[in-house]
XYZ file of C-alpha atoms in Angstrom:
735
model
C 129.828 134.518 75.384
C 132.781 135.934 73.465
C 135.156 135.678 76.775
C 134.607 131.877 76.806
C 134.907 131.551 73.291
C 138.236 133.110 73.241
C 139.835 131.691 76.228
C 141.089 128.363 74.386
C 142.649 130.262 71.422
C 144.465 132.374 74.278
C 145.901 129.313 75.786
C 146.673 128.054 72.511
C 148.688 131.508 71.755
C 150.430 131.293 74.577
C 151.737 127.515 74.147
C 152.841 128.403 70.780
C 154.753 131.035 72.307
C 156.242 129.108 74.902
C 157.527 126.315 72.160
C 159.006 129.233 70.613
C 160.924 130.185 73.602
C 161.970 126.716 73.794
C 163.556 126.749 69.995
C 165.186 129.867 70.910
C 166.783 128.424 74.129
C 168.181 125.511 72.077
C 169.915 127.924 69.658
C 171.493 129.934 72.331
C 174.848 128.515 74.069
C 173.966 125.744 76.804
C 175.762 127.831 79.324
C 173.689 131.373 78.991
C 171.288 131.806 81.969
C 168.975 133.293 79.291
C 168.437 129.891 78.033
C 167.856 128.562 81.546
C 165.236 131.566 81.857
C 163.268 130.648 78.585
C 163.089 126.971 79.638
C 161.749 127.993 82.792
C 159.044 130.363 81.366
C 157.894 127.981 78.971
C 157.783 125.146 81.655
C 155.837 127.662 83.801
C 153.360 128.241 80.623
C 152.475 124.453 80.408
C 151.907 124.111 84.270
C 149.607 126.885 84.320
C 147.625 125.759 80.967
C 147.575 122.050 82.568
C 146.309 123.560 85.868
C 143.545 125.492 83.935
C 142.445 122.438 82.126
C 142.196 120.801 85.526
C 139.456 123.006 86.536
C 137.332 121.654 84.026
C 134.304 119.642 84.829
C 135.251 116.636 82.337
C 138.767 114.733 82.666
C 139.690 117.219 85.350
C 141.396 114.285 86.964
C 143.394 113.396 84.085
C 144.993 117.277 83.528
C 145.589 117.591 87.326
C 147.950 114.764 87.362
C 149.724 115.838 84.436
C 149.924 119.187 86.087
C 151.830 117.727 88.755
C 153.962 115.737 86.923
C 155.354 119.113 84.837
C 155.871 120.696 88.235
C 158.048 118.121 89.015
C 160.073 118.188 85.786
C 160.099 121.898 85.841
C 162.398 121.684 89.227
C 165.860 121.422 86.895
C 165.482 124.929 84.958
C 164.354 126.689 87.656
C 167.241 125.651 89.932
C 169.520 126.278 86.966
C 168.194 129.686 86.477
C 169.227 130.402 90.379
C 172.393 128.329 90.676
C 173.842 128.237 86.870
C 174.468 124.518 87.517
C 172.675 122.011 84.953
C 172.871 118.145 85.858
C 171.478 115.410 83.682
C 171.088 113.445 86.897
C 168.839 115.549 88.635
C 166.671 116.011 85.417
C 166.694 112.092 85.290
C 165.378 111.763 89.169
C 162.940 114.317 88.476
C 161.491 112.533 85.269
C 161.644 109.512 87.100
C 159.548 111.028 89.985
C 156.842 112.548 87.603
C 156.305 109.365 85.562
C 154.212 107.726 88.047
C 152.144 110.989 88.445
C 151.797 111.098 84.512
C 150.820 107.410 84.767
C 147.740 107.956 87.413
C 146.752 110.457 84.957
C 146.669 108.373 81.804
C 144.862 105.105 83.489
C 142.174 107.372 85.193
C 141.094 108.922 81.823
C 137.501 108.125 81.161
C 137.555 104.844 83.853
C 136.182 104.621 87.006
C 137.071 102.208 89.677
C 135.166 98.532 90.179
C 135.116 96.051 92.760
C 137.588 94.241 91.051
C 139.930 96.884 89.372
C 141.423 100.271 89.942
C 142.135 101.994 87.165
C 144.857 104.121 89.439
C 146.516 100.572 90.633
C 150.240 101.522 90.467
C 151.478 98.015 91.441
C 151.148 96.515 88.028
C 153.082 99.595 86.658
C 155.675 99.649 89.164
C 156.170 95.742 88.633
C 156.151 96.386 84.735
C 159.050 99.114 85.065
C 161.212 96.681 87.241
C 160.770 93.858 84.895
C 161.824 96.372 81.802
C 164.777 97.622 83.708
C 165.802 94.111 84.557
C 165.667 93.272 80.969
C 167.373 96.548 79.924
C 170.237 95.191 82.101
C 170.192 91.992 80.689
C 170.515 93.508 77.333
C 173.102 95.768 78.375
C 175.180 92.907 79.620
C 174.861 91.297 76.046
C 175.155 94.410 73.568
C 177.098 97.254 75.740
C 174.740 99.976 73.750
C 175.423 102.132 76.720
C 178.736 103.861 77.528
C 181.011 101.634 79.030
C 182.430 104.071 81.499
C 179.104 104.678 83.308
C 178.884 103.451 87.000
C 176.102 100.867 87.923
C 173.682 103.769 89.257
C 173.700 105.870 86.294
C 173.100 102.833 83.949
C 170.144 101.709 86.364
C 168.813 105.197 86.238
C 168.784 105.354 82.515
C 167.266 102.033 82.005
C 164.904 102.960 84.824
C 163.662 106.098 82.764
C 163.400 103.913 79.552
C 161.338 101.393 81.179
C 159.004 103.841 82.612
C 158.709 105.706 79.201
C 158.114 102.230 77.605
C 155.258 101.405 80.265
C 154.001 105.067 79.826
C 153.654 104.671 76.280
C 151.882 101.189 76.639
C 149.580 102.405 78.969
C 148.707 105.450 76.622
C 147.945 102.920 73.899
C 146.274 100.457 76.220
C 143.914 103.119 77.838
C 143.070 104.473 74.201
C 141.819 101.115 73.380
C 140.215 100.009 76.682
C 138.519 103.539 77.354
C 137.026 104.118 73.856
C 139.614 106.857 73.240
C 141.055 105.822 69.806
C 138.999 108.658 68.042
C 140.617 111.277 70.394
C 142.939 113.667 69.115
C 143.964 114.586 72.697
C 145.131 111.027 73.370
C 146.964 110.916 70.528
C 148.783 114.114 71.163
C 150.154 112.674 74.342
C 151.179 109.480 72.473
C 153.017 111.649 70.225
C 154.625 113.794 73.249
C 155.675 110.452 74.783
C 157.025 109.025 71.689
C 159.113 112.393 70.750
C 160.660 112.601 74.403
C 161.255 108.914 74.262
C 163.237 109.075 71.173
C 164.994 112.139 72.480
C 166.082 110.369 75.886
C 167.440 107.743 74.268
C 170.062 109.711 72.698
C 171.307 110.924 75.742
C 174.648 109.687 77.069
C 176.101 112.627 79.585
C 177.694 114.560 76.655
C 177.775 118.710 77.477
C 174.298 119.993 76.401
C 172.375 117.122 77.587
C 170.853 118.567 80.112
C 169.482 121.174 78.304
C 168.321 119.139 75.390
C 166.613 116.745 77.939
C 164.863 119.498 79.436
C 163.945 121.281 76.244
C 162.522 117.590 75.142
C 160.254 117.403 78.113
C 159.274 120.818 78.245
C 157.988 120.755 74.880
C 156.236 117.389 75.831
C 154.466 119.093 78.107
C 153.676 121.928 75.939
C 152.200 119.539 73.866
C 150.118 117.628 76.546
C 149.145 121.283 77.689
C 147.533 122.197 74.140
C 145.831 118.917 74.304
C 143.875 119.887 77.505
C 142.375 123.110 75.828
C 140.670 120.787 73.140
C 137.267 119.890 73.896
C 136.234 115.894 73.803
C 133.118 113.595 74.658
C 134.202 111.234 76.973
C 132.079 108.159 78.010
C 132.792 106.570 81.278
C 134.358 103.333 80.923
C 134.382 100.954 84.214
C 137.706 99.450 85.022
C 137.738 95.512 84.423
C 139.681 92.777 86.044
C 140.799 91.703 82.239
C 143.286 94.245 81.960
C 145.194 94.451 84.998
C 145.240 90.478 84.859
C 146.734 90.418 81.352
C 149.178 92.982 82.298
C 150.052 91.042 85.251
C 150.962 87.746 82.993
C 152.919 90.141 80.498
C 154.896 91.408 83.154
C 155.403 87.702 85.094
C 156.724 86.306 81.649
C 159.316 89.179 81.241
C 160.711 88.759 84.776
C 160.994 85.020 84.540
C 162.735 85.516 81.031
C 165.160 87.946 82.521
C 165.596 85.182 85.497
C 166.454 82.674 83.049
C 168.607 84.970 80.649
C 170.552 86.444 83.512
C 174.015 85.283 83.617
C 175.046 86.756 87.019
C 178.449 87.155 85.820
C 178.013 91.140 86.077
C 176.046 91.208 89.306
C 172.704 90.200 90.048
C 171.039 93.345 89.619
C 168.933 92.006 86.879
C 167.864 89.202 88.769
C 167.130 91.350 91.795
C 164.759 93.555 89.620
C 162.996 90.744 88.020
C 162.554 89.353 91.520
C 160.981 92.197 92.711
C 158.768 92.461 89.930
C 157.790 88.981 90.356
C 157.007 89.807 93.933
C 154.887 92.917 93.222
C 152.910 90.792 90.503
C 152.289 87.820 92.809
C 151.099 90.335 95.320
C 148.720 92.116 92.620
C 147.543 88.703 91.300
C 146.693 87.360 95.062
C 144.761 90.365 96.006
C 142.770 90.045 92.552
C 142.112 86.464 93.239
C 140.854 87.267 96.612
C 138.755 89.969 95.304
C 137.291 87.790 92.431
C 136.436 84.857 94.988
C 134.575 87.576 97.284
C 133.021 89.271 94.564
C 131.792 85.641 93.156
C 130.613 84.859 97.015
C 128.515 88.385 97.069
C 126.970 87.722 93.685
C 126.119 84.005 95.009
C 124.575 86.035 97.930
C 122.790 88.578 95.698
C 121.088 85.254 93.735
C 120.314 83.329 96.879
C 117.185 83.368 99.229
C 118.604 83.916 102.715
C 116.038 81.822 104.478
C 115.527 78.686 101.961
C 119.219 78.789 100.440
C 117.439 78.593 96.955
C 117.589 81.109 94.315
C 115.751 84.498 94.728
C 113.635 86.533 92.337
C 116.765 88.062 90.925
C 118.072 84.431 90.059
C 114.869 83.665 88.698
C 115.037 86.853 86.253
C 118.744 86.042 85.147
C 117.442 82.170 84.098
C 114.397 83.387 81.969
C 116.561 86.041 80.334
C 119.158 83.028 79.625
C 116.694 81.161 78.284
C 115.308 83.795 75.901
C 119.143 84.758 74.885
C 119.390 80.846 74.074
C 116.107 80.420 72.376
C 115.030 77.425 74.504
C 111.617 76.193 75.294
C 111.047 75.502 78.906
C 108.044 75.199 81.488
C 107.587 76.904 84.688
C 105.620 76.297 87.823
C 104.736 78.621 90.302
C 103.817 77.496 93.855
C 102.043 78.922 97.005
C 101.948 77.490 100.036
C 98.190 76.946 101.188
C 97.096 78.267 104.711
C 100.625 79.744 105.401
C 99.152 82.774 106.918
C 97.334 80.928 109.515
C 100.598 79.063 110.493
C 102.121 82.518 110.954
C 99.195 83.636 112.987
C 98.726 80.793 115.242
C 102.491 79.231 115.742
C 104.297 82.364 115.095
C 106.802 83.759 112.100
C 109.613 80.946 113.565
C 107.007 78.065 112.831
C 106.525 79.864 109.420
C 110.304 80.281 108.578
C 110.755 76.473 109.317
C 107.820 75.518 107.159
C 108.995 77.466 104.267
C 112.676 75.457 104.684
C 111.141 72.300 104.487
C 108.951 73.101 101.908
C 111.822 74.206 99.723
C 113.828 71.139 100.746
C 110.942 68.899 99.521
C 110.333 70.340 96.572
C 114.068 70.344 95.413
C 113.936 66.880 96.041
C 110.731 66.103 93.635
C 112.370 68.028 90.659
C 114.459 67.028 88.001
C 118.302 68.125 88.493
C 118.164 70.425 85.748
C 115.237 72.230 87.467
C 115.711 76.054 88.848
C 113.783 76.757 92.439
C 113.665 79.765 93.519
C 111.573 81.751 96.185
C 110.195 84.967 94.715
C 108.550 86.458 97.702
C 106.433 85.431 101.067
C 105.276 81.788 100.782
C 105.829 81.879 96.727
C 108.292 79.768 95.047
C 108.955 79.405 91.107
C 110.526 76.522 89.243
C 112.018 76.982 85.337
C 112.490 73.606 83.939
C 114.327 73.653 80.848
C 113.377 71.744 77.537
C 110.266 70.600 79.271
C 106.677 70.578 77.517
C 103.212 71.160 79.163
C 102.495 67.642 79.831
C 105.676 67.251 81.656
C 105.436 69.909 83.298
C 101.924 69.200 84.630
C 103.314 65.601 85.985
C 106.045 67.175 87.385
C 103.873 69.609 89.249
C 101.698 66.614 90.481
C 104.752 65.223 91.909
C 105.906 67.889 93.762
C 102.315 68.339 94.892
C 102.138 64.607 96.427
C 105.554 65.192 97.950
C 105.278 68.409 99.867
C 101.700 66.975 101.097
C 103.650 63.694 102.542
C 106.793 64.981 103.996
C 105.577 68.765 105.141
C 101.943 67.612 105.442
C 100.663 70.876 103.746
C 99.125 71.463 100.609
C 100.265 73.821 97.393
C 98.508 75.870 94.494
C 100.895 75.431 91.726
C 100.493 77.011 88.435
C 101.839 75.703 85.192
C 103.027 77.728 82.267
C 104.840 76.329 79.314
C 107.430 78.344 77.767
C 107.768 78.538 73.967
C 110.835 78.397 72.310
C 112.484 81.265 70.571
C 111.698 84.358 72.889
C 108.781 85.412 75.496
C 108.572 88.446 77.980
C 109.800 87.302 81.314
C 107.407 89.814 82.984
C 104.416 88.464 81.384
C 105.084 84.837 81.619
C 105.346 85.285 85.513
C 102.267 87.299 85.162
C 100.444 84.002 83.590
C 102.024 81.743 85.757
C 100.746 83.838 88.697
C 97.122 83.974 86.986
C 97.366 79.833 86.750
C 98.198 79.790 90.350
C 95.352 82.036 91.479
C 92.777 79.533 89.650
C 94.198 76.793 91.647
C 94.292 78.530 94.979
C 90.660 79.223 94.355
C 89.807 75.829 93.569
C 91.198 74.959 96.719
C 94.616 73.761 95.928
C 96.164 71.230 93.736
C 97.621 72.261 90.035
C 96.162 74.356 87.360
C 97.162 74.884 83.988
C 97.369 78.252 82.416
C 93.954 79.512 80.520
C 94.073 82.947 78.716
C 90.232 83.500 79.132
C 90.627 83.109 82.977
C 93.640 85.261 82.821
C 91.644 87.745 80.726
C 89.060 87.522 83.397
C 91.966 88.198 86.271
C 93.513 91.179 84.328
C 89.828 92.552 83.902
C 89.285 92.263 87.518
C 92.802 93.821 88.061
C 91.705 96.912 86.052
C 88.513 97.181 87.773
C 90.486 97.203 90.958
C 92.552 100.158 90.132
C 89.301 102.051 89.113
C 87.747 101.266 92.205
C 90.782 102.606 94.141
C 91.033 105.511 91.925
C 87.378 106.478 92.748
C 87.623 105.895 96.227
C 90.928 108.266 96.483
C 89.584 110.914 93.968
C 86.624 112.045 97.041
C 83.082 112.404 97.621
C 82.375 114.658 94.384
C 83.883 111.946 92.088
C 82.055 109.317 94.280
C 78.730 111.283 93.809
C 79.027 111.259 89.729
C 79.717 107.542 89.434
C 78.394 105.747 92.185
C 74.439 105.262 91.938
C 71.942 104.397 94.295
C 68.584 102.546 93.135
C 65.665 101.998 95.265
C 63.297 99.097 95.289
C 59.943 99.086 97.367
C 58.923 96.791 100.274
C 55.116 96.199 100.151
C 52.933 94.871 102.523
C 51.488 91.308 101.456
C 48.190 91.855 102.587
C 47.141 95.686 101.916
C 49.812 95.591 98.657
C 50.789 99.543 100.262
C 54.551 100.595 100.014
C 56.022 100.231 103.985
C 59.979 100.613 103.257
C 62.651 100.923 100.806
C 66.149 99.288 100.162
C 68.988 101.190 98.979
C 71.039 99.373 96.254
C 74.213 100.572 94.932
C 75.284 100.481 91.697
C 78.462 102.023 89.678
C 78.147 104.118 87.002
C 81.662 103.428 85.257
C 83.152 106.191 82.922
C 83.634 103.195 80.118
C 81.917 100.009 80.984
C 78.200 101.695 81.805
C 75.873 100.576 84.792
C 77.590 97.876 86.750
C 75.461 95.800 89.269
C 76.933 95.201 92.968
C 77.552 91.554 92.141
C 80.409 92.949 89.645
C 82.374 94.943 91.886
C 81.205 94.511 95.642
C 83.375 91.656 96.434
C 86.328 93.462 95.413
C 85.737 96.562 97.150
C 85.412 94.327 100.441
C 88.518 92.517 99.362
C 90.815 95.566 99.086
C 89.325 97.432 102.161
C 87.354 99.969 100.529
C 84.251 99.071 101.895
C 84.099 101.686 104.599
C 84.274 104.483 102.371
C 81.672 103.197 100.194
C 79.288 102.396 103.199
C 79.682 105.953 104.624
C 78.729 107.139 101.036
C 76.029 104.482 100.389
C 74.449 105.551 104.193
C 74.461 109.330 103.485
C 73.191 108.803 100.144
C 70.413 107.018 101.140
C 69.332 108.897 103.726
C 69.629 112.227 102.188
C 67.613 110.915 99.172
C 65.000 109.500 101.259
C 64.343 113.006 103.046
C 61.722 114.422 100.260
C 59.767 111.530 100.985
C 59.290 112.336 104.369
C 58.927 115.949 103.669
C 55.622 114.734 101.280
C 53.976 112.911 103.930
C 55.471 109.450 103.131
C 57.412 107.679 106.397
C 58.900 105.020 104.861
C 61.416 102.761 106.423
C 65.097 103.163 104.426
C 67.308 99.773 104.209
C 71.079 99.562 103.714
C 73.081 97.043 103.560
C 76.232 96.763 105.742
C 79.254 94.424 105.036
C 81.381 92.384 107.538
C 84.064 95.053 107.576
C 81.853 97.931 108.192
C 79.652 96.288 110.934
C 82.723 95.786 113.061
C 84.388 99.452 112.137
C 84.995 101.181 115.064
C 83.487 104.493 113.516
C 79.913 102.800 112.561
C 78.309 104.088 115.822
C 79.529 107.621 115.074
C 78.714 107.853 111.543
C 75.218 106.498 112.463
C 74.517 108.902 115.098
C 76.086 111.774 112.694
C 73.670 110.971 109.561
C 70.635 110.743 112.114
C 71.464 114.153 113.326
C 72.266 116.021 110.042
C 69.254 114.480 108.011
C 66.575 114.470 110.812
C 65.736 111.005 110.225
C 63.817 109.061 112.795
C 66.024 106.336 113.996
C 63.140 103.909 113.815
C 63.144 104.371 109.882
C 66.603 103.333 109.321
C 67.204 99.367 108.894
C 70.567 98.312 108.491
C 70.823 94.739 106.969
C 73.605 92.412 107.890
C 73.885 88.689 106.527
C 74.804 85.631 108.690
C 78.355 85.460 106.821
C 78.603 89.157 107.749
C 77.935 88.246 111.702
C 80.143 85.171 111.648
C 83.431 87.498 111.060
C 83.526 88.481 114.418
C 80.430 87.290 116.509
C 81.278 88.915 119.706
C 81.831 92.141 118.284
C 79.209 91.853 115.675
C 76.355 91.213 118.689
C 78.035 94.083 120.710
C 77.509 96.875 117.573
C 74.237 95.650 116.952
C 72.848 95.659 120.312
C 74.254 99.519 120.552
C 72.498 100.157 117.309
C 69.203 98.950 118.495
C 69.628 100.955 121.614
C 69.440 103.989 119.427
C 66.379 102.991 117.807
C 67.871 101.775 114.578
C 66.292 98.419 113.310
C 68.344 95.326 112.391
C 67.522 92.983 109.225
C 68.951 89.725 109.192
C 69.490 89.648 105.380
C 69.584 86.302 102.848
C 68.159 84.157 105.761
C 68.915 80.546 105.397
C 71.753 80.492 103.455
C 73.975 80.195 106.220
C 74.587 77.516 108.777
C 73.654 78.975 112.100
C 70.656 80.930 111.605
C 68.917 79.773 114.902
C 71.359 80.532 117.095
C 71.662 84.020 115.863
C 67.908 84.496 116.013
C 68.189 83.876 120.027
C 71.091 86.479 120.495
C 70.435 89.253 117.904
C 68.221 92.114 118.659
C 66.887 92.050 115.073
C 63.558 93.193 114.099
C 63.315 91.890 110.513
C 64.137 88.569 108.942
C 64.700 88.711 104.785
C 63.937 85.204 103.366
C 66.551 84.741 100.699
C 65.156 84.619 97.186
C 66.251 81.080 96.837
C 63.413 80.095 99.009
C 60.871 82.407 97.597
C 61.392 81.236 93.543
C 60.846 77.588 94.754
C 57.975 77.750 97.203
C 55.406 77.049 94.158
C 57.117 74.099 93.078
C 58.704 72.546 96.022
C 56.507 71.850 98.695
C 59.207 71.009 100.981
C 60.485 74.429 100.559
C 57.344 76.152 101.283
C 57.006 73.872 104.540
C 60.418 75.191 105.490
C 59.190 78.949 104.695
C 56.162 78.165 107.046
C 57.686 77.189 109.652
C 60.313 79.894 109.417
C 57.738 82.455 109.256
C 55.927 80.863 112.528
C 59.229 80.983 114.563
C 60.217 84.370 113.323
C 56.560 85.610 114.222
C 56.906 84.074 117.882
C 60.334 85.978 118.286
C 58.604 89.307 117.239
C 60.145 89.445 113.725
C 58.767 90.616 110.663
C 59.597 88.725 107.634
C 60.398 90.108 104.209
C 60.611 87.747 101.469
C 63.126 89.037 98.404
C 62.856 87.884 94.878
C 58.818 88.076 94.596
C 58.298 88.164 90.593
C 54.761 87.047 90.003
C 51.449 86.953 91.556
C 51.218 83.285 92.278
C 54.465 83.318 94.464
C 52.872 86.264 96.617
C 49.545 84.434 96.798
C 51.562 81.662 98.440
C 53.377 83.843 100.244
C 50.425 85.629 101.583
C 49.087 81.886 102.525
C 52.274 81.050 104.396
C 51.785 84.529 106.360
C 55.029 86.562 105.173
C 54.320 90.144 105.935
C 56.103 92.090 103.406
C 57.478 91.423 99.632
C 60.352 92.746 97.493
C 60.812 91.969 93.817
C 60.354 92.714 90.351
C 56.712 92.008 90.636
C 56.400 95.137 92.371
C 59.287 97.348 90.654
C 62.838 97.006 89.764
C 65.537 99.114 91.610
C 64.934 102.703 90.229
C 67.256 105.763 90.320
C 66.022 108.348 92.668
C 64.028 110.347 90.488
C 62.474 107.600 88.845
C 61.345 105.917 92.295
C 59.824 109.333 93.371
C 57.970 109.352 90.580
C 56.753 105.424 91.130
C 56.029 106.443 94.511
C 54.194 109.468 93.670
C 51.852 107.382 91.443
C 51.697 104.669 94.263
C 50.544 107.548 96.738
C 47.609 108.453 94.441
C 46.178 105.212 94.128
C 46.552 104.981 98.165
C 49.176 102.302 97.864
C 51.692 103.688 100.198
C 51.451 103.899 103.969
C 50.990 107.441 105.720
C 50.420 109.045 102.269
C 47.970 112.079 102.330
C 44.574 110.743 100.541
C 44.096 111.787 97.175
C 42.201 114.959 96.690
C 38.090 114.645 95.882
C 37.490 115.971 92.545
């Protein structure tokens, strides 16, 4: 800790001693070797300290370039020490070679490259130096401020150095402003060093001792810069932009043009040559910049465009919504979904689906106002933003779009409409609300639907329930045993009033919502592919919990419902085999209930699976009979042993003679096919009496018992057994 803290102080001390050495060298006669030795040693200190600064994690590139520049400028004193000769021309050449290195360090300070601008771009700097040199030549022609005896090469070298220093100083000030370094003392130390060396260089005219004075000025400048490298800063990276090089190019171009106009050419074509070279360099840079900007514009256009349809994409939609928020403008949004698009893809292929989407996009765009923004946000969904439209106008435009697509593409749309209030809104929330309106239109069979906050609340509640379901299934068997409840409802013989079977009915003991009935969540379980896990759990639980009833001598049937996905799942047969083997339940006591809708999902596979189940001795029940459209056909094909009348028929047999006749005919048909008939939803004695007269075999409903948890059902069953109302129950003991 102590060493790291003292290192910067040690470097500062060394730099201070080097500055003293430079002062001593200036006091000595210029022809003394010790003077060259002191300057060379001091310059070596600057190089080493800058090299040390180049090893830091921040700003290392800056000090690396300055270290390289200091090495180049340190060549003259070393040569003077070795050969004893001092040359102002050599110093000038080394300075001219070092300035581009210092320039690279400055422009890279705190700035990183972007697509259209490189902070290390040297072409602008070179062109600026050439333009300044040309301007200096014109000024020399007018005012003769340099020695008239100097040859042209010496004049041009002096002007090149002066112009380079001017550009270097201007670059430092520009970087300080653009790069956010105006409060960084290190930058101002560099600026001070450049100003000082520039003032000293402007006084050099080739007199004896100028080489030493010039070398001393540059060595002191690099010592100041080395001191700056020991200071710590907190740079915040700033991206290079196209603005700085563009403005700089215009300034250089204007200066070069002024030189061309002002050059009298009486003293030669040097100024014109420098100005022409500057214009050529700037022209090349501007052309390159324009090309990069054009490519960037094209890239941005592609980034905001859907490749398939040519309309905007989701990114374009978000940008448009953010723009509306920024301007505080009202607007309206349409969210469009193509009806039956999946069927087109499945039946005709994805090529046909892509072509359909392109034609839909064209039709929608033609039906929209000119200021509307059409975007495709994924799959077969499109979004439209219409500035300045209220709710009524949006509904009217949506209806026009719907009619246009139906007429031109011959396919329907489900369109959700949401108006956007002026003054600000949340784009994500807006999209969700428009999606809720579109979902309402979709579930209503297509067309246009306006956003309804109550419907949205129900959808959000539904989404939250789905998330809870997925979390429950993903948590594993133990969590499902805590939250999934299985209730049991008895089935009684209509004539003897004795219990012959029981149906297992699932409930969800939600942690915050309480006990939820199956109608609340079973459709979500099926819709989101969670039914397999629930069926496995329910089947195992029902068979396990009915085991004690068999041990007590009550061989009741246990009925479990199967969904469409469960019936056609490839692992169903293995699951049934495993459950029967593990529990010892007789296959004939297990009844699997399927609905007509379940069977219609995949008729061929359903028939094959049901035949395999009945071969194992498992019974099959057709649940909710009479609510489908192909009941008679399935009665002839299915190996069913039971038919359950839906409560819609049971509840009307008392009041509707026609319903009673249908039930009577159904029961007669079932009996001829060898099926027993169970009536669901029996709630009173009068209904039971009518069903008995219609020759129904068994009944199930609130008249006998509500669905009960396992412990309560076991108590209810024991009480029924004591009354000799359970098939197979041992006779009560005589007292």
